[in-house]
Amino acid sequence: MEGGKQVEVANKTSVRGLDLILRFLGFASTLVAAIVLGIDKQTKLVSVTVVSTLPPISVPVTAKWHYLSAFVYFVVANAIACAYAAISLLLVLANRGAKKGLALMIITLDLVMVALLFSGGGAALAVGLIGYEGNSHVQWNKVCNVFGKFCHQVAGAIVVSLVGSAVFLLLVLLAMLNLHKKHQ
Amino acid sequence: MEGGKQVEVANKTSVRGLDLILRFLGFASTLVAAIVLGIDKQTKLVSVTVVSTLPPISVPVTAKWHYLSAFVYFVVANAIACAYAAISLLLVLANRGAKKGLALMIITLDLVMVALLFSGGGAALAVGLIGYEGNSHVQWNKVCNVFGKFCHQVAGAIVVSLVGSAVFLLLVLLAMLNLHKKHQ
């Protein structure tokens, strides 16, 4: 009986530890993703021919992250998930005794973050792909051949954010496995 | 004691009923979303001026759903979710006694569908918005002024798919609430 209780306490501690590690990982990755895309900006000189008899003139053109609504949504989604991860991390740390209502609220919000981050990731990836490849059918030209650094930064942010999305998904899964095991 | 057991059985039945209803709703909405976008096609005559001294000629231009990779991903995601909803509906119906392992597998896959549907919805919405509004910064022109019917169908599919995404989110939430209640 004593042994069984010890195993249960050890199990609870390891689940809690894993939850804390995942939550911190979720915080860090969404923070990095939001910052990497949020500071993304590149200015390039593009030659424009105004009159065909004169030599082309160079015009500075700037690519900014907030020019595309999908990127704005991506940054906002990651910022919200980051803030939530920080708050939930503190709440879990402060409540060692784990109140039932609080635990349920945290799982629910973790689930909402999964939805938020995956939709943001999907949106940014879809628009990023058009920027990278272009689309001849709708005559949207690729822009990544000009703004290479800008696009690399977008790609980096998307990859890091996908890690964050997976982490939140694992958090929900961990909580479910834990509830399931307790129920058995 | 007898009364408590009756309440528990009644509660279990109502949870199971709600799960089945939600699962059917998830099946129906992802099916409709996949079909509505999967058959989306519109041909329009567009006037093109070849030589400025001659009158413009009309060229038939067709918009198809599979011209944009985000729409392809959207249709595939909804088709997968639809097939899974149908299979899981049958599994839940066949297993009245609810095996523990099966229940856990179903919750996990429900969660994966949440991620899949939200990323697909985000991708299609992001590309659809560019088609609807265009983006002057990257010189991607709007196409919905020409292909109005096509765009309406895209919008309809996205709305229906978002309902499906919300249904899968509710399924995960219901399962968690249920496990949580049992645990208390």
mmCIF file with all atom_site columns, N, CA and C in Angstrom, chain A residues 67-70 100 104 107-108 111 114-115 118-119 122-123 126-127 129-131 135 137-141 143 169 172-173 176-177 179-180 182-184, chain B residues 67-70 100 104 107-108 111 114-115 118-119 122-123 126-127 129-131 135 137-138 140-141 143 169 172-173 176-177 179-180 182-184:
data_model
loop_
_atom_site.group_PDB
_atom_site.id
_atom_site.type_symbol
_atom_site.label_atom_id
_atom_site.label_alt_id
_atom_site.label_comp_id
_atom_site.label_asym_id
_atom_site.label_entity_id
_atom_site.label_seq_id
_atom_site.pdbx_PDB_ins_code
_atom_site.Cartn_x
_atom_site.Cartn_y
_atom_site.Cartn_z
_atom_site.occupancy
_atom_site.B_iso_or_equiv
_atom_site.pdbx_formal_charge
_atom_site.auth_seq_id
_atom_site.auth_comp_id
_atom_site.auth_asym_id
_atom_site.auth_atom_id
_atom_site.pdbx_PDB_model_num
ATOM 1   N N  . TYR A 1 67  ? 2.583   43.780 -43.808 1.00 0.00 ? 67  TYR A N  1
ATOM 2   C CA . TYR A 1 67  ? 1.944   44.025 -45.100 1.00 0.00 ? 67  TYR A CA 1
ATOM 3   C C  . TYR A 1 67  ? 0.955   42.916 -45.456 1.00 0.00 ? 67  TYR A C  1
ATOM 4   N N  . LEU A 1 68  ? 1.150   41.751 -44.853 1.00 0.00 ? 68  LEU A N  1
ATOM 5   C CA . LEU A 1 68  ? 0.275   40.611 -45.169 1.00 0.00 ? 68  LEU A CA 1
ATOM 6   C C  . LEU A 1 68  ? -0.527  40.219 -43.929 1.00 0.00 ? 68  LEU A C  1
ATOM 7   N N  . SER A 1 69  ? -1.851  40.185 -44.067 1.00 0.00 ? 69  SER A N  1
ATOM 8   C CA . SER A 1 69  ? -2.702  39.952 -42.894 1.00 0.00 ? 69  SER A CA 1
ATOM 9   C C  . SER A 1 69  ? -2.452  38.585 -42.261 1.00 0.00 ? 69  SER A C  1
ATOM 10  N N  . ALA A 1 70  ? -2.054  37.596 -43.084 1.00 0.00 ? 70  ALA A N  1
ATOM 11  C CA . ALA A 1 70  ? -1.781  36.270 -42.536 1.00 0.00 ? 70  ALA A CA 1
ATOM 12  C C  . ALA A 1 70  ? -0.603  36.325 -41.551 1.00 0.00 ? 70  ALA A C  1
ATOM 13  N N  . LYS A 1 100 ? -8.880  21.215 -8.906  1.00 0.00 ? 100 LYS A N  1
ATOM 14  C CA . LYS A 1 100 ? -9.538  20.554 -10.037 1.00 0.00 ? 100 LYS A CA 1
ATOM 15  C C  . LYS A 1 100 ? -10.022 21.560 -11.091 1.00 0.00 ? 100 LYS A C  1
ATOM 16  N N  . LEU A 1 104 ? -8.757  21.989 -15.086 1.00 0.00 ? 104 LEU A N  1
ATOM 17  C CA . LEU A 1 104 ? -9.675  21.874 -16.218 1.00 0.00 ? 104 LEU A CA 1
ATOM 18  C C  . LEU A 1 104 ? -9.602  23.124 -17.095 1.00 0.00 ? 104 LEU A C  1
ATOM 19  N N  . ILE A 1 107 ? -6.364  22.956 -19.150 1.00 0.00 ? 107 ILE A N  1
ATOM 20  C CA . ILE A 1 107 ? -6.428  22.014 -20.284 1.00 0.00 ? 107 ILE A CA 1
ATOM 21  C C  . ILE A 1 107 ? -7.253  22.628 -21.419 1.00 0.00 ? 107 ILE A C  1
ATOM 22  N N  . THR A 1 108 ? -8.387  23.250 -21.045 1.00 0.00 ? 108 THR A N  1
ATOM 23  C CA . THR A 1 108 ? -9.260  23.850 -22.063 1.00 0.00 ? 108 THR A CA 1
ATOM 24  C C  . THR A 1 108 ? -8.525  24.938 -22.836 1.00 0.00 ? 108 THR A C  1
ATOM 25  N N  . LEU A 1 111 ? -6.010  23.645 -25.218 1.00 0.00 ? 111 LEU A N  1
ATOM 26  C CA . LEU A 1 111 ? -6.673  23.171 -26.435 1.00 0.00 ? 111 LEU A CA 1
ATOM 27  C C  . LEU A 1 111 ? -6.972  24.342 -27.377 1.00 0.00 ? 111 LEU A C  1
ATOM 28  N N  . VAL A 1 114 ? -3.895  25.268 -29.186 1.00 0.00 ? 114 VAL A N  1
ATOM 29  C CA . VAL A 1 114 ? -3.626  24.347 -30.299 1.00 0.00 ? 114 VAL A CA 1
ATOM 30  C C  . VAL A 1 114 ? -4.339  24.848 -31.552 1.00 0.00 ? 114 VAL A C  1
ATOM 31  N N  . ALA A 1 115 ? -5.639  25.180 -31.404 1.00 0.00 ? 115 ALA A N  1
ATOM 32  C CA . ALA A 1 115 ? -6.425  25.658 -32.540 1.00 0.00 ? 115 ALA A CA 1
ATOM 33  C C  . ALA A 1 115 ? -5.850  26.972 -33.085 1.00 0.00 ? 115 ALA A C  1
ATOM 34  N N  . PHE A 1 118 ? -2.243  26.404 -34.757 1.00 0.00 ? 118 PHE A N  1
ATOM 35  C CA . PHE A 1 118 ? -2.275  25.671 -36.023 1.00 0.00 ? 118 PHE A CA 1
ATOM 36  C C  . PHE A 1 118 ? -2.917  26.500 -37.131 1.00 0.00 ? 118 PHE A C  1
ATOM 37  N N  . SER A 1 119 ? -3.955  27.287 -36.791 1.00 0.00 ? 119 SER A N  1
ATOM 38  C CA . SER A 1 119 ? -4.559  28.121 -37.836 1.00 0.00 ? 119 SER A CA 1
ATOM 39  C C  . SER A 1 119 ? -3.580  29.209 -38.253 1.00 0.00 ? 119 SER A C  1
ATOM 40  N N  . GLY A 1 122 ? -0.867  27.575 -40.394 1.00 0.00 ? 122 GLY A N  1
ATOM 41  C CA . GLY A 1 122 ? -1.408  27.251 -41.712 1.00 0.00 ? 122 GLY A CA 1
ATOM 42  C C  . GLY A 1 122 ? -1.506  28.490 -42.590 1.00 0.00 ? 122 GLY A C  1
ATOM 43  N N  . ALA A 1 123 ? -2.002  29.579 -42.009 1.00 0.00 ? 123 ALA A N  1
ATOM 44  C CA . ALA A 1 123 ? -2.162  30.830 -42.766 1.00 0.00 ? 123 ALA A CA 1
ATOM 45  C C  . ALA A 1 123 ? -0.811  31.363 -43.241 1.00 0.00 ? 123 ALA A C  1
ATOM 46  N N  . ALA A 1 126 ? 0.739   29.093 -45.940 1.00 0.00 ? 126 ALA A N  1
ATOM 47  C CA . ALA A 1 126 ? 0.059   29.192 -47.235 1.00 0.00 ? 126 ALA A CA 1
ATOM 48  C C  . ALA A 1 126 ? 0.514   30.444 -47.986 1.00 0.00 ? 126 ALA A C  1
ATOM 49  N N  . VAL A 1 127 ? 0.556   31.571 -47.277 1.00 0.00 ? 127 VAL A N  1
ATOM 50  C CA . VAL A 1 127 ? 0.957   32.822 -47.923 1.00 0.00 ? 127 VAL A CA 1
ATOM 51  C C  . VAL A 1 127 ? 2.457   32.804 -48.229 1.00 0.00 ? 127 VAL A C  1
ATOM 52  N N  . LEU A 1 129 ? 4.259   30.245 -48.961 1.00 0.00 ? 129 LEU A N  1
ATOM 53  C CA . LEU A 1 129 ? 4.491   29.385 -50.129 1.00 0.00 ? 129 LEU A CA 1
ATOM 54  C C  . LEU A 1 129 ? 4.210   30.135 -51.431 1.00 0.00 ? 129 LEU A C  1
ATOM 55  N N  . ILE A 1 130 ? 3.162   30.970 -51.437 1.00 0.00 ? 130 ILE A N  1
ATOM 56  C CA . ILE A 1 130 ? 2.863   31.748 -52.641 1.00 0.00 ? 130 ILE A CA 1
ATOM 57  C C  . ILE A 1 130 ? 3.992   32.749 -52.884 1.00 0.00 ? 130 ILE A C  1
ATOM 58  N N  . GLY A 1 131 ? 4.481   33.347 -51.791 1.00 0.00 ? 131 GLY A N  1
ATOM 59  C CA . GLY A 1 131 ? 5.598   34.275 -51.928 1.00 0.00 ? 131 GLY A CA 1
ATOM 60  C C  . GLY A 1 131 ? 6.846   33.593 -52.461 1.00 0.00 ? 131 GLY A C  1
ATOM 61  N N  . ASN A 1 135 ? 2.245   32.049 -58.159 1.00 0.00 ? 135 ASN A N  1
ATOM 62  C CA . ASN A 1 135 ? 1.174   31.215 -58.723 1.00 0.00 ? 135 ASN A CA 1
ATOM 63  C C  . ASN A 1 135 ? 0.779   31.797 -60.071 1.00 0.00 ? 135 ASN A C  1
ATOM 64  N N  . HIS A 1 137 ? -1.439  30.805 -62.202 1.00 0.00 ? 137 HIS A N  1
ATOM 65  C CA . HIS A 1 137 ? -2.864  30.800 -62.535 1.00 0.00 ? 137 HIS A CA 1
ATOM 66  C C  . HIS A 1 137 ? -3.543  32.117 -62.169 1.00 0.00 ? 137 HIS A C  1
ATOM 67  N N  . VAL A 1 138 ? -3.166  32.669 -61.033 1.00 0.00 ? 138 VAL A N  1
ATOM 68  C CA . VAL A 1 138 ? -3.780  33.930 -60.611 1.00 0.00 ? 138 VAL A CA 1
ATOM 69  C C  . VAL A 1 138 ? -2.820  35.117 -60.815 1.00 0.00 ? 138 VAL A C  1
ATOM 70  N N  . GLN A 1 139 ? -1.689  34.828 -61.471 1.00 0.00 ? 139 GLN A N  1
ATOM 71  C CA . GLN A 1 139 ? -0.672  35.836 -61.768 1.00 0.00 ? 139 GLN A CA 1
ATOM 72  C C  . GLN A 1 139 ? -0.160  36.562 -60.526 1.00 0.00 ? 139 GLN A C  1
ATOM 73  N N  . TRP A 1 140 ? 0.070   35.774 -59.478 1.00 0.00 ? 140 TRP A N  1
ATOM 74  C CA . TRP A 1 140 ? 0.727   36.321 -58.297 1.00 0.00 ? 140 TRP A CA 1
ATOM 75  C C  . TRP A 1 140 ? 2.194   35.931 -58.421 1.00 0.00 ? 140 TRP A C  1
ATOM 76  N N  . ASN A 1 141 ? 3.061   36.909 -58.608 1.00 0.00 ? 141 ASN A N  1
ATOM 77  C CA . ASN A 1 141 ? 4.479   36.594 -58.795 1.00 0.00 ? 141 ASN A CA 1
ATOM 78  C C  . ASN A 1 141 ? 5.158   36.321 -57.469 1.00 0.00 ? 141 ASN A C  1
ATOM 79  N N  . VAL A 1 143 ? 7.956   36.621 -54.642 1.00 0.00 ? 143 VAL A N  1
ATOM 80  C CA . VAL A 1 143 ? 8.696   37.792 -54.174 1.00 0.00 ? 143 VAL A CA 1
ATOM 81  C C  . VAL A 1 143 ? 9.974   37.378 -53.444 1.00 0.00 ? 143 VAL A C  1
ATOM 82  N N  . LEU A 1 169 ? -0.033  20.710 -28.310 1.00 0.00 ? 169 LEU A N  1
ATOM 83  C CA . LEU A 1 169 ? -0.774  19.481 -28.585 1.00 0.00 ? 169 LEU A CA 1
ATOM 84  C C  . LEU A 1 169 ? -0.345  18.374 -27.606 1.00 0.00 ? 169 LEU A C  1
ATOM 85  N N  . VAL A 1 172 ? -1.895  18.899 -24.121 1.00 0.00 ? 172 VAL A N  1
ATOM 86  C CA . VAL A 1 172 ? -3.279  18.402 -24.022 1.00 0.00 ? 172 VAL A CA 1
ATOM 87  C C  . VAL A 1 172 ? -3.272  16.881 -23.916 1.00 0.00 ? 172 VAL A C  1
ATOM 88  N N  . LEU A 1 173 ? -2.424  16.257 -24.729 1.00 0.00 ? 173 LEU A N  1
ATOM 89  C CA . LEU A 1 173 ? -2.333  14.796 -24.738 1.00 0.00 ? 173 LEU A CA 1
ATOM 90  C C  . LEU A 1 173 ? -1.856  14.268 -23.381 1.00 0.00 ? 173 LEU A C  1
ATOM 91  N N  . MET A 1 176 ? -4.605  14.483 -20.865 1.00 0.00 ? 176 MET A N  1
ATOM 92  C CA . MET A 1 176 ? -5.618  13.454 -21.112 1.00 0.00 ? 176 MET A CA 1
ATOM 93  C C  . MET A 1 176 ? -5.139  12.087 -20.658 1.00 0.00 ? 176 MET A C  1
ATOM 94  N N  . LEU A 1 177 ? -3.887  11.760 -20.988 1.00 0.00 ? 177 LEU A N  1
ATOM 95  C CA . LEU A 1 177 ? -3.313  10.477 -20.566 1.00 0.00 ? 177 LEU A CA 1
ATOM 96  C C  . LEU A 1 177 ? -3.328  10.370 -19.049 1.00 0.00 ? 177 LEU A C  1
ATOM 97  N N  . LEU A 1 179 ? -5.337  12.005 -16.877 1.00 0.00 ? 179 LEU A N  1
ATOM 98  C CA . LEU A 1 179 ? -6.710  11.830 -16.389 1.00 0.00 ? 179 LEU A CA 1
ATOM 99  C C  . LEU A 1 179 ? -7.173  10.405 -16.619 1.00 0.00 ? 179 LEU A C  1
ATOM 100 N N  . HIS A 1 180 ? -6.799  9.871  -17.801 1.00 0.00 ? 180 HIS A N  1
ATOM 101 C CA . HIS A 1 180 ? -7.201  8.541  -18.188 1.00 0.00 ? 180 HIS A CA 1
ATOM 102 C C  . HIS A 1 180 ? -6.610  7.495  -17.254 1.00 0.00 ? 180 HIS A C  1
ATOM 103 N N  . LYS A 1 182 ? -5.567  7.974  -14.164 1.00 0.00 ? 182 LYS A N  1
ATOM 104 C CA . LYS A 1 182 ? -6.176  8.111  -12.837 1.00 0.00 ? 182 LYS A CA 1
ATOM 105 C C  . LYS A 1 182 ? -7.531  7.426  -12.790 1.00 0.00 ? 182 LYS A C  1
ATOM 106 N N  . HIS A 1 183 ? -8.220  7.496  -13.918 1.00 0.00 ? 183 HIS A N  1
ATOM 107 C CA . HIS A 1 183 ? -9.574  6.956  -13.999 1.00 0.00 ? 183 HIS A CA 1
ATOM 108 C C  . HIS A 1 183 ? -9.567  5.430  -13.994 1.00 0.00 ? 183 HIS A C  1
ATOM 109 N N  . GLN A 1 184 ? -8.486  4.855  -14.505 1.00 0.00 ? 184 GLN A N  1
ATOM 110 C CA . GLN A 1 184 ? -8.437  3.385  -14.615 1.00 0.00 ? 184 GLN A CA 1
ATOM 111 C C  . GLN A 1 184 ? -8.390  2.684  -13.269 1.00 0.00 ? 184 GLN A C  1
ATOM 112 N N  . TYR B 1 67  ? -5.749  24.849 -58.314 1.00 0.00 ? 67  TYR B N  1
ATOM 113 C CA . TYR B 1 67  ? -4.688  25.741 -58.776 1.00 0.00 ? 67  TYR B CA 1
ATOM 114 C C  . TYR B 1 67  ? -3.896  26.304 -57.597 1.00 0.00 ? 67  TYR B C  1
ATOM 115 N N  . LEU B 1 68  ? -4.511  26.306 -56.418 1.00 0.00 ? 68  LEU B N  1
ATOM 116 C CA . LEU B 1 68  ? -3.839  26.863 -55.236 1.00 0.00 ? 68  LEU B CA 1
ATOM 117 C C  . LEU B 1 68  ? -3.590  25.763 -54.212 1.00 0.00 ? 68  LEU B C  1
ATOM 118 N N  . SER B 1 69  ? -2.318  25.609 -53.804 1.00 0.00 ? 69  SER B N  1
ATOM 119 C CA . SER B 1 69  ? -1.974  24.488 -52.928 1.00 0.00 ? 69  SER B CA 1
ATOM 120 C C  . SER B 1 69  ? -2.694  24.567 -51.576 1.00 0.00 ? 69  SER B C  1
ATOM 121 N N  . ALA B 1 70  ? -3.004  25.787 -51.121 1.00 0.00 ? 70  ALA B N  1
ATOM 122 C CA . ALA B 1 70  ? -3.720  25.915 -49.846 1.00 0.00 ? 70  ALA B CA 1
ATOM 123 C C  . ALA B 1 70  ? -5.106  25.281 -49.937 1.00 0.00 ? 70  ALA B C  1
ATOM 124 N N  . LYS B 1 100 ? -11.156 0.935  -22.858 1.00 0.00 ? 100 LYS B N  1
ATOM 125 C CA . LYS B 1 100 ? -10.326 2.068  -22.445 1.00 0.00 ? 100 LYS B CA 1
ATOM 126 C C  . LYS B 1 100 ? -9.324  2.490  -23.517 1.00 0.00 ? 100 LYS B C  1
ATOM 127 N N  . LEU B 1 104 ? -9.124  6.108  -25.648 1.00 0.00 ? 104 LEU B N  1
ATOM 128 C CA . LEU B 1 104 ? -7.945  6.983  -25.638 1.00 0.00 ? 104 LEU B CA 1
ATOM 129 C C  . LEU B 1 104 ? -7.464  7.252  -27.056 1.00 0.00 ? 104 LEU B C  1
ATOM 130 N N  . ILE B 1 107 ? -9.834  9.822  -28.649 1.00 0.00 ? 107 ILE B N  1
ATOM 131 C CA . ILE B 1 107 ? -9.611  11.205 -28.184 1.00 0.00 ? 107 ILE B CA 1
ATOM 132 C C  . ILE B 1 107 ? -8.352  11.778 -28.845 1.00 0.00 ? 107 ILE B C  1
ATOM 133 N N  . THR B 1 108 ? -7.293  10.954 -28.905 1.00 0.00 ? 108 THR B N  1
ATOM 134 C CA . THR B 1 108 ? -6.029  11.415 -29.493 1.00 0.00 ? 108 THR B CA 1
ATOM 135 C C  . THR B 1 108 ? -6.230  11.802 -30.962 1.00 0.00 ? 108 THR B C  1
ATOM 136 N N  . LEU B 1 111 ? -8.069  14.969 -31.433 1.00 0.00 ? 111 LEU B N  1
ATOM 137 C CA . LEU B 1 111 ? -7.168  16.100 -31.219 1.00 0.00 ? 111 LEU B CA 1
ATOM 138 C C  . LEU B 1 111 ? -6.330  16.380 -32.469 1.00 0.00 ? 111 LEU B C  1
ATOM 139 N N  . VAL B 1 114 ? -8.374  18.244 -34.896 1.00 0.00 ? 114 VAL B N  1
ATOM 140 C CA . VAL B 1 114 ? -8.470  19.671 -34.544 1.00 0.00 ? 114 VAL B CA 1
ATOM 141 C C  . VAL B 1 114 ? -7.305  20.423 -35.183 1.00 0.00 ? 114 VAL B C  1
ATOM 142 N N  . ALA B 1 115 ? -6.081  19.877 -35.000 1.00 0.00 ? 115 ALA B N  1
ATOM 143 C CA . ALA B 1 115 ? -4.888  20.514 -35.562 1.00 0.00 ? 115 ALA B CA 1
ATOM 144 C C  . ALA B 1 115 ? -4.969  20.567 -37.093 1.00 0.00 ? 115 ALA B C  1
ATOM 145 N N  . PHE B 1 118 ? -7.882  23.040 -38.320 1.00 0.00 ? 118 PHE B N  1
ATOM 146 C CA . PHE B 1 118 ? -7.600  24.457 -38.090 1.00 0.00 ? 118 PHE B CA 1
ATOM 147 C C  . PHE B 1 118 ? -6.473  24.955 -38.995 1.00 0.00 ? 118 PHE B C  1
ATOM 148 N N  . SER B 1 119 ? -5.458  24.106 -39.241 1.00 0.00 ? 119 SER B N  1
ATOM 149 C CA . SER B 1 119 ? -4.392  24.553 -40.143 1.00 0.00 ? 119 SER B CA 1
ATOM 150 C C  . SER B 1 119 ? -4.921  24.683 -41.569 1.00 0.00 ? 119 SER B C  1
ATOM 151 N N  . GLY B 1 122 ? -7.088  27.835 -41.719 1.00 0.00 ? 122 GLY B N  1
ATOM 152 C CA . GLY B 1 122 ? -6.233  29.026 -41.708 1.00 0.00 ? 122 GLY B CA 1
ATOM 153 C C  . GLY B 1 122 ? -5.594  29.260 -43.067 1.00 0.00 ? 122 GLY B C  1
ATOM 154 N N  . ALA B 1 123 ? -5.095  28.173 -43.677 1.00 0.00 ? 123 ALA B N  1
ATOM 155 C CA . ALA B 1 123 ? -4.438  28.287 -44.983 1.00 0.00 ? 123 ALA B CA 1
ATOM 156 C C  . ALA B 1 123 ? -5.416  28.777 -46.051 1.00 0.00 ? 123 ALA B C  1
ATOM 157 N N  . ALA B 1 126 ? -6.471  32.446 -45.453 1.00 0.00 ? 126 ALA B N  1
ATOM 158 C CA . ALA B 1 126 ? -5.406  33.403 -45.763 1.00 0.00 ? 126 ALA B CA 1
ATOM 159 C C  . ALA B 1 126 ? -5.308  33.639 -47.266 1.00 0.00 ? 126 ALA B C  1
ATOM 160 N N  . VAL B 1 127 ? -5.331  32.548 -48.053 1.00 0.00 ? 127 VAL B N  1
ATOM 161 C CA . VAL B 1 127 ? -5.233  32.678 -49.505 1.00 0.00 ? 127 VAL B CA 1
ATOM 162 C C  . VAL B 1 127 ? -6.523  33.275 -50.076 1.00 0.00 ? 127 VAL B C  1
ATOM 163 N N  . LEU B 1 129 ? -8.498  35.388 -48.637 1.00 0.00 ? 129 LEU B N  1
ATOM 164 C CA . LEU B 1 129 ? -8.515  36.829 -48.360 1.00 0.00 ? 129 LEU B CA 1
ATOM 165 C C  . LEU B 1 129 ? -7.684  37.602 -49.372 1.00 0.00 ? 129 LEU B C  1
ATOM 166 N N  . ILE B 1 130 ? -6.534  37.041 -49.771 1.00 0.00 ? 130 ILE B N  1
ATOM 167 C CA . ILE B 1 130 ? -5.701  37.716 -50.780 1.00 0.00 ? 130 ILE B CA 1
ATOM 168 C C  . ILE B 1 130 ? -6.447  37.745 -52.110 1.00 0.00 ? 130 ILE B C  1
ATOM 169 N N  . GLY B 1 131 ? -7.138  36.642 -52.435 1.00 0.00 ? 131 GLY B N  1
ATOM 170 C CA . GLY B 1 131 ? -7.934  36.613 -53.657 1.00 0.00 ? 131 GLY B CA 1
ATOM 171 C C  . GLY B 1 131 ? -9.058  37.638 -53.637 1.00 0.00 ? 131 GLY B C  1
ATOM 172 N N  . ASN B 1 135 ? -3.299  42.322 -52.713 1.00 0.00 ? 135 ASN B N  1
ATOM 173 C CA . ASN B 1 135 ? -2.307  42.946 -51.833 1.00 0.00 ? 135 ASN B CA 1
ATOM 174 C C  . ASN B 1 135 ? -1.383  43.808 -52.677 1.00 0.00 ? 135 ASN B C  1
ATOM 175 N N  . HIS B 1 137 ? 1.140   45.646 -51.808 1.00 0.00 ? 137 HIS B N  1
ATOM 176 C CA . HIS B 1 137 ? 2.563   45.634 -51.446 1.00 0.00 ? 137 HIS B CA 1
ATOM 177 C C  . HIS B 1 137 ? 3.357   44.616 -52.266 1.00 0.00 ? 137 HIS B C  1
ATOM 178 N N  . VAL B 1 138 ? 2.750   43.452 -52.505 1.00 0.00 ? 138 VAL B N  1
ATOM 179 C CA . VAL B 1 138 ? 3.449   42.419 -53.268 1.00 0.00 ? 138 VAL B CA 1
ATOM 180 C C  . VAL B 1 138 ? 2.890   42.311 -54.687 1.00 0.00 ? 138 VAL B C  1
ATOM 181 N N  . TRP B 1 140 ? -0.073  41.454 -55.745 1.00 0.00 ? 140 TRP B N  1
ATOM 182 C CA . TRP B 1 140 ? -0.938  40.329 -56.042 1.00 0.00 ? 140 TRP B CA 1
ATOM 183 C C  . TRP B 1 140 ? -2.337  40.911 -56.209 1.00 0.00 ? 140 TRP B C  1
ATOM 184 N N  . ASN B 1 141 ? -2.870  40.849 -57.418 1.00 0.00 ? 141 ASN B N  1
ATOM 185 C CA . ASN B 1 141 ? -4.180  41.448 -57.663 1.00 0.00 ? 141 ASN B CA 1
ATOM 186 C C  . ASN B 1 141 ? -5.302  40.541 -57.188 1.00 0.00 ? 141 ASN B C  1
ATOM 187 N N  . VAL B 1 143 ? -8.723  38.528 -57.396 1.00 0.00 ? 143 VAL B N  1
ATOM 188 C CA . VAL B 1 143 ? -9.309  37.790 -58.515 1.00 0.00 ? 143 VAL B CA 1
ATOM 189 C C  . VAL B 1 143 ? -10.804 37.588 -58.325 1.00 0.00 ? 143 VAL B C  1
ATOM 190 N N  . LEU B 1 169 ? -13.193 20.220 -31.799 1.00 0.00 ? 169 LEU B N  1
ATOM 191 C CA . LEU B 1 169 ? -12.685 20.821 -30.560 1.00 0.00 ? 169 LEU B CA 1
ATOM 192 C C  . LEU B 1 169 ? -13.634 20.495 -29.409 1.00 0.00 ? 169 LEU B C  1
ATOM 193 N N  . VAL B 1 172 ? -13.207 16.867 -28.182 1.00 0.00 ? 172 VAL B N  1
ATOM 194 C CA . VAL B 1 172 ? -12.068 16.692 -27.267 1.00 0.00 ? 172 VAL B CA 1
ATOM 195 C C  . VAL B 1 172 ? -12.436 17.228 -25.889 1.00 0.00 ? 172 VAL B C  1
ATOM 196 N N  . LEU B 1 173 ? -13.095 18.406 -25.884 1.00 0.00 ? 173 LEU B N  1
ATOM 197 C CA . LEU B 1 173 ? -13.481 19.042 -24.628 1.00 0.00 ? 173 LEU B CA 1
ATOM 198 C C  . LEU B 1 173 ? -14.467 18.167 -23.853 1.00 0.00 ? 173 LEU B C  1
ATOM 199 N N  . MET B 1 176 ? -12.696 15.274 -22.297 1.00 0.00 ? 176 MET B N  1
ATOM 200 C CA . MET B 1 176 ? -11.903 15.698 -21.145 1.00 0.00 ? 176 MET B CA 1
ATOM 201 C C  . MET B 1 176 ? -12.793 15.968 -19.938 1.00 0.00 ? 176 MET B C  1
ATOM 202 N N  . LEU B 1 177 ? -13.901 16.655 -20.165 1.00 0.00 ? 177 LEU B N  1
ATOM 203 C CA . LEU B 1 177 ? -14.844 16.936 -19.070 1.00 0.00 ? 177 LEU B CA 1
ATOM 204 C C  . LEU B 1 177 ? -15.346 15.638 -18.465 1.00 0.00 ? 177 LEU B C  1
ATOM 205 N N  . LEU B 1 179 ? -13.846 12.601 -18.513 1.00 0.00 ? 179 LEU B N  1
ATOM 206 C CA . LEU B 1 179 ? -12.766 11.945 -17.756 1.00 0.00 ? 179 LEU B CA 1
ATOM 207 C C  . LEU B 1 179 ? -12.559 12.655 -16.428 1.00 0.00 ? 179 LEU B C  1
ATOM 208 N N  . HIS B 1 180 ? -12.641 13.997 -16.471 1.00 0.00 ? 180 HIS B N  1
ATOM 209 C CA . HIS B 1 180 ? -12.425 14.809 -15.286 1.00 0.00 ? 180 HIS B CA 1
ATOM 210 C C  . HIS B 1 180 ? -13.508 14.548 -14.244 1.00 0.00 ? 180 HIS B C  1
ATOM 211 N N  . LYS B 1 182 ? -15.373 11.845 -13.965 1.00 0.00 ? 182 LYS B N  1
ATOM 212 C CA . LYS B 1 182 ? -15.215 10.486 -13.438 1.00 0.00 ? 182 LYS B CA 1
ATOM 213 C C  . LYS B 1 182 ? -14.138 10.446 -12.357 1.00 0.00 ? 182 LYS B C  1
ATOM 214 N N  . HIS B 1 183 ? -13.105 11.274 -12.593 1.00 0.00 ? 183 HIS B N  1
ATOM 215 C CA . HIS B 1 183 ? -11.960 11.262 -11.698 1.00 0.00 ? 183 HIS B CA 1
ATOM 216 C C  . HIS B 1 183 ? -12.308 11.889 -10.346 1.00 0.00 ? 183 HIS B C  1
ATOM 217 N N  . GLN B 1 184 ? -13.257 12.840 -10.344 1.00 0.00 ? 184 GLN B N  1
ATOM 218 C CA . GLN B 1 184 ? -13.595 13.555 -9.098  1.00 0.00 ? 184 GLN B CA 1
ATOM 219 C C  . GLN B 1 184 ? -14.257 12.679 -8.064  1.00 0.00 ? 184 GLN B C  1
#
